[in-house]
Short mmCIF file of C-alpha atoms in Angstrom, two decimals:
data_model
loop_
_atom_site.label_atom_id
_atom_site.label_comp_id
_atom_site.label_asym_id
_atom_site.label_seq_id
_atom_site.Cartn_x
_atom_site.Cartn_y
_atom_site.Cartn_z
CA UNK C 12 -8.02 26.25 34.65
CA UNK C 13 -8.83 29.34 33.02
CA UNK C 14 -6.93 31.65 35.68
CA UNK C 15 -3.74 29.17 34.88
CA UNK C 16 -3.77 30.47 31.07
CA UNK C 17 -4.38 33.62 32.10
CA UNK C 18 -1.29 33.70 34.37
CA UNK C 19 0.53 32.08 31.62
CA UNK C 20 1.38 28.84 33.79
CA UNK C 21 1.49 25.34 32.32
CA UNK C 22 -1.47 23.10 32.20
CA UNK C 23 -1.21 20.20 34.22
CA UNK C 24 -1.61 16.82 32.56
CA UNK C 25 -1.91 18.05 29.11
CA UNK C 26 1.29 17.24 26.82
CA UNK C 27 1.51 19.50 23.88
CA UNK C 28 1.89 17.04 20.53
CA UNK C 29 5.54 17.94 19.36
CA UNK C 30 5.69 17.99 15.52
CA UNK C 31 8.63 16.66 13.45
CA UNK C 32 10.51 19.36 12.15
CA UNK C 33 10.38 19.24 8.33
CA UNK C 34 14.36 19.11 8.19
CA UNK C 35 14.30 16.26 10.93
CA UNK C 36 15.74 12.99 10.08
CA UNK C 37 13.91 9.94 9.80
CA UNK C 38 10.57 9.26 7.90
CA UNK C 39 7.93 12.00 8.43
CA UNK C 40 3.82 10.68 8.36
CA UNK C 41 3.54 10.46 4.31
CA UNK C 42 6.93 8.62 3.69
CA UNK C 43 5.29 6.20 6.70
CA UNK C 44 2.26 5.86 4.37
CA UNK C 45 3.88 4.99 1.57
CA UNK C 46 6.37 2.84 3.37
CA UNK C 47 3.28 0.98 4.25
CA UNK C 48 1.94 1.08 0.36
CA UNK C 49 5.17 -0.30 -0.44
CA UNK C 50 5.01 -3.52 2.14
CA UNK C 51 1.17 -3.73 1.08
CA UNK C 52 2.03 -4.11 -2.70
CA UNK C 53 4.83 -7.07 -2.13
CA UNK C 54 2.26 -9.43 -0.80
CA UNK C 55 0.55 -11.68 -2.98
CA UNK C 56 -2.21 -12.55 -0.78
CA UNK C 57 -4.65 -10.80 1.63
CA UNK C 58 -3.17 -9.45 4.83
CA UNK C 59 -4.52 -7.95 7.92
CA UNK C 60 -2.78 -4.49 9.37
CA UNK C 61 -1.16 -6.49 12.16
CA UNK C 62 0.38 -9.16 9.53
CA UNK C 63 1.45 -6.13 7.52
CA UNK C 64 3.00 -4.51 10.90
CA UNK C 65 4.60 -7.79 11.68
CA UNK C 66 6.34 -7.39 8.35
CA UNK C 67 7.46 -3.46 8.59
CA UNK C 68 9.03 -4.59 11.95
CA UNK C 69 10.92 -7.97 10.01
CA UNK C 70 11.90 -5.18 7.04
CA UNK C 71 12.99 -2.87 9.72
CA UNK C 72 10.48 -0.36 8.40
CA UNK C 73 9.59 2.24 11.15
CA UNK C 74 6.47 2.79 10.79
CA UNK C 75 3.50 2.00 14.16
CA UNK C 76 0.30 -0.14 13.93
CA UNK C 77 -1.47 3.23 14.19
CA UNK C 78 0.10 4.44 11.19
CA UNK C 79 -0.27 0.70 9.22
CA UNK C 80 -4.49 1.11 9.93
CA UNK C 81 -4.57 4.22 9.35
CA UNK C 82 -2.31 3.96 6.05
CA UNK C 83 -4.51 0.67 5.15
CA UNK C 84 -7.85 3.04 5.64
CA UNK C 85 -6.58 6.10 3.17
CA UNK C 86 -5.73 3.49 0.39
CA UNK C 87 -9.21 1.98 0.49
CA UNK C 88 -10.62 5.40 0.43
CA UNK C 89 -8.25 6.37 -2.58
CA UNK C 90 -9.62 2.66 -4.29
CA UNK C 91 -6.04 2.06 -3.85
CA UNK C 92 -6.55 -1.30 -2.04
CA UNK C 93 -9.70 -4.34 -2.12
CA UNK C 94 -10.48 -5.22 1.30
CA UNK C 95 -12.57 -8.40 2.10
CA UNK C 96 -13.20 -9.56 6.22
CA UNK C 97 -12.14 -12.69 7.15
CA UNK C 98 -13.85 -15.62 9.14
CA UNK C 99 -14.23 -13.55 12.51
CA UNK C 100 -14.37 -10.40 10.35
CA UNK C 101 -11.19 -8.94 10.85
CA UNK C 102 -10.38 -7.02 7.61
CA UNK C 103 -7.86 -7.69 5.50
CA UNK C 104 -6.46 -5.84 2.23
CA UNK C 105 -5.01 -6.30 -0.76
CA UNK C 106 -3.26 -3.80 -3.34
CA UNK C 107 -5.78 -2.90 -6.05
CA UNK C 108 -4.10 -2.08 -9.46
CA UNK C 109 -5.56 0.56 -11.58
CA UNK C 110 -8.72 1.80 -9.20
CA UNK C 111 -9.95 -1.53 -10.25
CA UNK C 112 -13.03 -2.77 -8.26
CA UNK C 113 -12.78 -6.37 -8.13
CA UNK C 114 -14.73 -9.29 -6.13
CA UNK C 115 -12.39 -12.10 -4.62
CA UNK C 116 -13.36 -15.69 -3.85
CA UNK C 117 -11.46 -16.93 -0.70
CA UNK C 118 -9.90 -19.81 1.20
CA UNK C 119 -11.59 -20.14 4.42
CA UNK C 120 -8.40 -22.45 5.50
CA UNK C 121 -5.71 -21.15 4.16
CA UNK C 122 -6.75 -17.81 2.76
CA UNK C 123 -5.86 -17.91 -1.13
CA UNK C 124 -7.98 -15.91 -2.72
CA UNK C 125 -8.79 -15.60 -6.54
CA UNK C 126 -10.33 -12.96 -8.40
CA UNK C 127 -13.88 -13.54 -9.81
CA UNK C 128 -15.59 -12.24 -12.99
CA UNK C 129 -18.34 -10.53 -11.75
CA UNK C 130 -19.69 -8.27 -14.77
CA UNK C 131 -22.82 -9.63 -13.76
CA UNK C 132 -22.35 -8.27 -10.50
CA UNK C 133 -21.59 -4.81 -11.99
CA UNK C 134 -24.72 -4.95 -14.19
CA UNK C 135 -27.07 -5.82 -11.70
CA UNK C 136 -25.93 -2.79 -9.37
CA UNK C 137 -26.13 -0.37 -12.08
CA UNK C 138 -29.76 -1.54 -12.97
CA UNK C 139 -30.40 -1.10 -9.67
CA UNK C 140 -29.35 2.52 -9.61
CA UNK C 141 -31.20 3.29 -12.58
CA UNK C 142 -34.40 1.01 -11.26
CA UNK C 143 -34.61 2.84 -7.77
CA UNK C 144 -33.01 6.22 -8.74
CA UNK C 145 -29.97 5.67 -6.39
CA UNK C 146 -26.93 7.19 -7.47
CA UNK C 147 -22.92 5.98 -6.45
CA UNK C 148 -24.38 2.90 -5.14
CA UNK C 149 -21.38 0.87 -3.53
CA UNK C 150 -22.01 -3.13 -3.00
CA UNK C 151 -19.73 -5.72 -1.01
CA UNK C 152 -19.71 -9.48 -2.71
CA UNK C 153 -17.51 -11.56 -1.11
CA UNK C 154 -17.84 -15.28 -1.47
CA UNK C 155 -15.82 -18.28 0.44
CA UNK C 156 -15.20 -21.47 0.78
CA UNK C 157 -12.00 -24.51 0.52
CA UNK C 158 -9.18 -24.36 -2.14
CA UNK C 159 -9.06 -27.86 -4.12
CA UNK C 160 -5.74 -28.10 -1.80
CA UNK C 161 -6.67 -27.59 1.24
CA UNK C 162 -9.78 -30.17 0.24
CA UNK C 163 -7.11 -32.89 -0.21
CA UNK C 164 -5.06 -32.06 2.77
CA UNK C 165 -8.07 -32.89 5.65
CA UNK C 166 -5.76 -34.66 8.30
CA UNK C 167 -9.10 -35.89 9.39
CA UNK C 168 -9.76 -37.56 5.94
CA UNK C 169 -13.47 -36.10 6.36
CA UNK C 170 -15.21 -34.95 2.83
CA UNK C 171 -14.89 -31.47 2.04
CA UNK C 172 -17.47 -29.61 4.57
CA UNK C 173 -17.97 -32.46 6.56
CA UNK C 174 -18.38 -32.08 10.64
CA UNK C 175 -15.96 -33.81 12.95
CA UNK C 176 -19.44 -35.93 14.00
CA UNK C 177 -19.44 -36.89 10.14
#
């Protein structure tokens, strides 16, 4: 392979990555990004990158799954968005206002989710730091469990947490 560069032929099988042009129409990477900011902000609820995907593709948006995770990934970095997993612990995300850190209770059903006050939370992980001499600790709390709705709405008429053998 060597000897081909030499010669100045083409590599075989390798595709150079053409780049957009910055005068090119259509959106370039960052207006992709925060196309995908954008779509994130207008839900009210949790979503996954594929539900958020789903919805660029509705709203016409041009913008891949690629670019939705990776988008999705840079705003939780930023502390731009909360992100909680989900039953089989697919991650989902939600628009965080002001660099906020907040801790969400959720629907296991239907997926509502509410926001929890959890200064005691924040104190005990700041004790912690000071306790053990750990320093930009980060902690996950995430709690679940069924809405009062969904509660009333078992078509099985079973008592909330019951078993189908209940």
């Amino acid at each position: 392979m060597a000897r081909s560069i030499e010669r100045g032929e083409p590599l075989v099988g390798r595709r150079k990555r053409e780049r957009t042009p910055p005068d090119a129409p259509g959106p370039r990477p960052a207006r992709r990004r925060e196309a995908v900011s954008r779509l994130l902000t207008g839900c009210g609820e949790f979503v996954s990158a594929r539900q958020l995907h789903a919805l660029a593709v509705l709203q016409e948006v041009d913008v891949s799954l690629t670019t939705v995770y990776r988008a999705l990934n840079e705003l939780e970095e930023q502390g731009c968005a909360d992100v909680v997993l989900d039953g089989n612990g697919e991650r989902l995300y939600r628009p965080r206002t002001a660099g906020e850190h907040r801790h969400y209770l959720l629907c296991r059903d239907c997926g509502v989710s509410r926001v929890l006050d959890a200064a005691v939370v924040e104190t005990w992980t700041e004790r912690v730091g000071e306790e053990t001499g750990f320093a930009a600790l980060e902690h996950l709390v995430q709690l679940s469990g069924i809405c009062g709705p969904c509660q009333s709405t078992d078509p099985a008429g079973r008592a909330p947490g019951a078993t189908a053998g209940e």
